[in-house]
Amino acid sequence: MADGPPRTTVSAWRPPVAGIAEVFHAHFTDYAYPSHTHDTWALMILSDGAVDFACDRHRHGVTGTGTVVLLPPGVAHDGRTVTATGFRKRVLYLDATVLPEDLTGRAVDAPVFGDALLRHRIHQLHTSLGRAGNAHAGDTHAGDVFEAESRLAFIRERLHFHLDALRPTRTPGREAHRLAAALRDLLDSRLATGLSLHEAAAVLHAHPTHMIRCFKQTYGLPPHAYLTGKRIEWARGLLLEGKRAAEVAATVGFHDQAHLNRHFTRHVGTTPARYAAM
């Protein structure tokens, strides 16, 4: 299904495979998504084209089909097209049963792997997920799901091979990290209702601007952008469960469906209704 700029396509689904929260395929020709975070690991390969992205405020470029990108949970990242032809990407969103969050620090400084074997295994998994994704309709054998689970196990092993060789090199100041973590917990607890900056500052006994600086130093984006990104991630899950866009908007804390549409399109590249339909 096409929408947005010419030749832009997006498809997403939740496969019946433990550990994979979402499969996301997209072709973007002229697109830049804002800095945001995920609760999951984002494992990406390109089918063609080039993409420029930042992870924790450090920019990276990926071209062609020879590399793998792994973006850790809770770390701010963005992305944008580089050429007129854009890029085609395939992404697996993996939960903590595949990779534990305590490996996040190791992935921050080196999110790009030049590993042909890993890239090939991920390609094979996407192929099997295309079949396993139909299992909900009852027209796919359990063997296709088992194949996908087996391929995921080998990918997990290979990712651990890379991450075990890495060490985190940068940590935020202890005081800044504590305040940022407290604000993040507060935002997470108020996703649906939200809160004002001054209310957050009063709860945490911190000056508003100091609190914002600490949060951005720790997580790489301001608190309001983090909150919006979390709401979009929540909305994606509800849409994949079959909820209507208007219902989702109210559930996740947007003023109305138009408010959800605006932010969702910026983050995902398509409207909530089209995302759900695909």
Coordinates of C-alpha atoms in Angstrom, one line a residue:
M1 CA 0.0 0.0 0.0
A2 CA 1.5 3.3 -1.0
D3 CA 1.2 6.6 0.8
G4 CA 3.1 9.8 1.5
P5 CA 5.8 10.8 -1.0
P6 CA 5.9 8.9 -4.3
R7 CA 7.1 5.3 -4.0
T8 CA 6.9 5.3 -0.2
T9 CA 5.6 2.0 1.2
V10 CA 5.3 0.7 4.7
S11 CA 4.1 -2.7 6.1
A12 CA 4.2 -4.0 9.6
W13 CA 2.9 -7.0 11.5
R14 CA 3.4 -9.0 14.7
P15 CA 4.5 -12.5 14.0
P16 CA 3.6 -15.5 16.2
V17 CA 7.3 -15.8 17.2
A18 CA 8.4 -15.3 20.8
G19 CA 10.9 -12.5 21.1
I20 CA 9.8 -10.5 18.1
A21 CA 7.6 -7.6 19.0
E22 CA 7.2 -6.3 15.4
V23 CA 8.3 -6.8 11.8
F24 CA 8.6 -3.6 9.9
H25 CA 9.3 -3.2 6.1
A26 CA 9.5 0.2 4.5
H27 CA 10.7 2.0 1.3
F28 CA 11.3 5.7 2.0
T29 CA 12.2 8.1 -0.9
D30 CA 12.2 11.4 1.0
Y31 CA 11.8 11.1 4.7
A32 CA 13.4 12.0 8.0
Y33 CA 12.0 10.7 11.3
P34 CA 12.6 12.5 14.5
S35 CA 14.8 11.4 17.4
H36 CA 13.0 8.9 19.6
T37 CA 13.5 5.7 21.6
H38 CA 12.1 2.2 21.7
D39 CA 11.6 -0.3 24.5
T40 CA 12.9 -2.9 22.1
W41 CA 16.1 -3.6 20.1
A42 CA 15.8 -2.5 16.5
L43 CA 17.7 -4.9 14.2
M44 CA 17.8 -3.4 10.6
I45 CA 19.1 -4.4 7.2
L46 CA 18.9 -2.5 4.0
S47 CA 17.6 -4.1 0.8
D48 CA 19.0 -1.2 -1.2
G49 CA 19.9 2.5 -1.0
A50 CA 21.5 4.5 1.8
V51 CA 20.5 5.8 5.2
D52 CA 22.0 8.3 7.6
F53 CA 21.2 8.0 11.3
A54 CA 22.3 9.2 14.7
C55 CA 22.5 6.9 17.7
D56 CA 23.1 8.7 21.0
R57 CA 24.0 11.9 19.1
H58 CA 26.7 10.2 17.0
R59 CA 26.0 10.0 13.3
H60 CA 26.4 6.9 11.1
G61 CA 25.9 6.2 7.5
V62 CA 24.9 2.8 6.0
T63 CA 24.9 2.0 2.3
G64 CA 24.0 -1.1 0.4
T65 CA 23.3 -4.6 1.6
G66 CA 26.6 -5.5 3.4
T67 CA 25.9 -4.3 6.9
V68 CA 23.6 -4.8 9.9
V69 CA 22.4 -2.0 12.2
L70 CA 21.5 -2.7 15.8
L71 CA 19.9 0.1 17.8
P72 CA 19.6 -0.6 21.5
P73 CA 16.5 0.1 23.7
G74 CA 16.1 3.4 25.5
V75 CA 18.8 5.1 23.3
A76 CA 17.7 8.1 21.1
H77 CA 18.1 7.6 17.4
D78 CA 16.8 9.2 14.2
G79 CA 17.1 8.5 10.5
R80 CA 16.9 10.1 7.1
T81 CA 17.2 9.4 3.4
V82 CA 20.4 10.3 1.6
T83 CA 19.7 10.0 -2.1
A84 CA 16.7 10.7 -4.3
T85 CA 16.0 6.9 -4.6
G86 CA 15.9 6.6 -0.8
F87 CA 16.3 3.2 0.9
R88 CA 14.4 0.0 1.6
K89 CA 14.8 -1.4 5.1
R90 CA 13.6 -4.4 7.0
V91 CA 13.5 -4.2 10.8
L92 CA 13.0 -6.7 13.6
Y93 CA 12.0 -5.2 16.9
L94 CA 13.4 -7.7 19.5
D95 CA 12.5 -7.8 23.2
A96 CA 14.6 -8.5 26.2
T97 CA 14.2 -12.3 25.9
V98 CA 16.4 -12.1 22.8
L99 CA 18.9 -9.6 24.1
P100 CA 18.9 -8.3 27.7
E101 CA 18.9 -4.6 28.2
D102 CA 22.1 -4.7 30.2
L103 CA 23.9 -5.1 26.8
T104 CA 22.7 -1.6 25.8
G105 CA 25.8 0.2 26.7
R106 CA 27.9 -2.0 24.6
A107 CA 25.8 -1.3 21.5
V108 CA 25.7 2.4 21.7
D109 CA 29.1 3.3 20.3
A110 CA 29.2 0.6 17.5
P111 CA 25.6 0.1 16.2
V112 CA 26.8 -1.0 12.7
F113 CA 28.2 -4.5 12.0
G114 CA 29.9 -5.5 8.8
D115 CA 29.0 -9.1 9.1
A116 CA 27.8 -10.9 5.9
L117 CA 26.8 -14.0 7.8
L118 CA 24.6 -12.2 10.2
R119 CA 23.1 -10.2 7.4
H120 CA 22.3 -13.4 5.5
R121 CA 20.7 -15.0 8.5
I122 CA 18.5 -11.9 9.1
H123 CA 17.4 -12.0 5.5
Q124 CA 16.5 -15.7 5.9
L125 CA 14.5 -14.9 9.0
H126 CA 12.5 -12.2 7.2
T127 CA 11.7 -14.7 4.5
S128 CA 10.4 -17.3 7.0
L129 CA 8.5 -14.6 8.9
G130 CA 6.7 -13.7 5.8
R131 CA 5.2 -17.2 5.9
A132 CA 4.8 -17.4 9.6
G133 CA 3.0 -14.1 9.7
N134 CA 0.0 -15.9 8.1
A135 CA -0.2 -18.4 10.9
H136 CA -2.9 -16.3 12.6
A137 CA -5.2 -17.1 9.6
G138 CA -4.5 -20.8 10.0
D139 CA -3.1 -21.3 6.6
T140 CA 0.6 -21.8 7.7
H141 CA 2.0 -24.9 9.3
A142 CA 3.6 -24.7 12.7
G143 CA 6.9 -25.7 11.1
D144 CA 7.2 -22.2 9.6
V145 CA 7.0 -20.7 13.1
F146 CA 9.6 -23.3 14.3
E147 CA 11.9 -22.3 11.4
A148 CA 11.6 -18.7 12.3
E149 CA 12.4 -19.4 16.0
S150 CA 15.4 -21.5 15.0
R151 CA 16.8 -18.8 12.7
L152 CA 16.2 -16.2 15.5
A153 CA 18.3 -18.4 17.9
F154 CA 21.3 -18.3 15.5
I155 CA 20.9 -14.5 15.1
R156 CA 20.8 -14.1 18.8
E157 CA 24.0 -16.1 19.1
R158 CA 25.7 -14.0 16.5
L159 CA 24.7 -10.7 18.1
H160 CA 26.0 -11.9 21.4
F161 CA 29.3 -12.6 19.6
H162 CA 29.6 -9.0 18.6
L163 CA 28.2 -7.4 21.8
D164 CA 30.5 -9.5 24.0
A165 CA 33.5 -8.0 22.3
L166 CA 32.3 -4.4 23.0
R167 CA 32.6 -2.3 26.1
P168 CA 30.7 0.9 26.9
T169 CA 33.1 3.9 26.7
R170 CA 30.8 6.8 27.9
T171 CA 28.6 7.1 31.0
P172 CA 26.7 10.2 32.1
G173 CA 27.4 11.9 35.4
R174 CA 26.0 10.1 38.4
E175 CA 23.8 12.9 39.5
A176 CA 22.5 13.7 36.0
H177 CA 21.8 10.0 35.5
R178 CA 19.8 9.7 38.7
L179 CA 17.6 12.7 38.0
A180 CA 17.1 11.7 34.3
A181 CA 16.2 8.1 35.3
A182 CA 13.7 9.4 37.9
L183 CA 12.1 11.7 35.3
R184 CA 12.0 8.8 32.8
D185 CA 10.2 6.6 35.3
L186 CA 7.8 9.4 36.0
L187 CA 7.0 9.9 32.3
D188 CA 6.6 6.2 31.8
S189 CA 4.0 6.1 34.6
R190 CA 2.1 9.0 33.1
L191 CA 2.1 8.1 29.4
A192 CA -1.7 8.3 29.0
T193 CA -2.4 11.3 31.2
G194 CA 0.9 13.3 30.8
L195 CA 2.1 16.0 33.1
S196 CA 3.4 19.5 33.0
L197 CA 7.1 20.4 33.2
H198 CA 6.5 22.3 36.5
E199 CA 4.6 19.3 38.0
A200 CA 7.5 17.0 37.1
A201 CA 10.0 19.5 38.6
A202 CA 7.9 19.7 41.8
V203 CA 7.7 15.9 42.1
L204 CA 11.4 15.4 41.6
H205 CA 12.4 18.6 43.5
A206 CA 14.5 19.8 40.6
H207 CA 14.8 23.0 38.6
P208 CA 12.9 22.5 35.3
T209 CA 15.8 23.5 33.0
H210 CA 18.4 21.5 35.0
M211 CA 16.1 18.5 34.8
I212 CA 15.7 18.9 31.0
R213 CA 19.5 19.2 30.5
C214 CA 20.2 16.1 32.6
F215 CA 17.6 14.1 30.7
K216 CA 19.0 15.1 27.3
Q217 CA 22.6 14.5 28.5
T218 CA 21.6 11.0 29.6
Y219 CA 19.1 9.9 26.9
G220 CA 20.0 12.1 23.9
L221 CA 16.6 13.8 23.5
P222 CA 14.4 16.2 25.5
P223 CA 11.7 14.8 27.8
H224 CA 8.8 15.9 25.6
A225 CA 10.3 14.1 22.5
Y226 CA 10.8 11.0 24.6
L227 CA 7.2 11.1 25.8
T228 CA 5.8 11.4 22.3
G229 CA 8.0 8.6 21.0
K230 CA 6.8 6.3 23.8
R231 CA 3.2 7.1 23.0
I232 CA 3.8 6.3 19.3
E233 CA 5.4 3.0 20.3
W234 CA 2.4 2.1 22.5
A235 CA 0.0 3.1 19.6
R236 CA 1.8 0.8 17.2
G237 CA 1.2 -2.1 19.5
L238 CA -2.4 -1.3 19.9
L239 CA -2.9 -0.9 16.2
L240 CA -1.3 -4.2 15.5
E241 CA -3.8 -5.7 18.0
G242 CA -6.7 -4.4 15.8
K243 CA -7.7 -1.3 17.8
R244 CA -9.2 1.6 15.9
A245 CA -7.1 4.7 15.5
A246 CA -9.6 7.0 17.3
E247 CA -9.6 4.6 20.2
V248 CA -5.8 4.3 20.2
A249 CA -5.4 8.1 20.2
A250 CA -7.4 8.4 23.4
T251 CA -5.8 5.5 25.1
V252 CA -2.2 6.6 24.6
G253 CA -2.7 10.2 25.6
F254 CA -3.1 12.2 22.4
H255 CA -5.7 15.0 22.3
D256 CA -7.6 13.4 19.3
Q257 CA -7.0 11.3 16.2
A258 CA -5.6 14.2 14.2
H259 CA -3.0 14.7 16.9
L260 CA -2.1 11.0 16.7
N261 CA -2.0 11.1 12.9
R262 CA 0.4 14.0 12.9
H263 CA 3.0 12.5 15.2
F264 CA 2.5 9.0 14.0
T265 CA 3.2 10.0 10.4
R266 CA 6.4 11.8 11.4
H267 CA 7.7 8.8 13.3
V268 CA 6.5 5.9 11.2
G269 CA 6.1 7.4 7.7
T270 CA 2.4 6.5 7.3
T271 CA -0.9 7.2 9.0
P272 CA -2.3 5.0 11.8
A273 CA -5.2 3.8 9.7
R274 CA -2.9 2.7 6.8
Y275 CA -0.5 1.1 9.3
A276 CA -3.3 -0.9 10.8
A277 CA -4.7 -1.9 7.5
M278 CA -1.4 -3.3 6.3

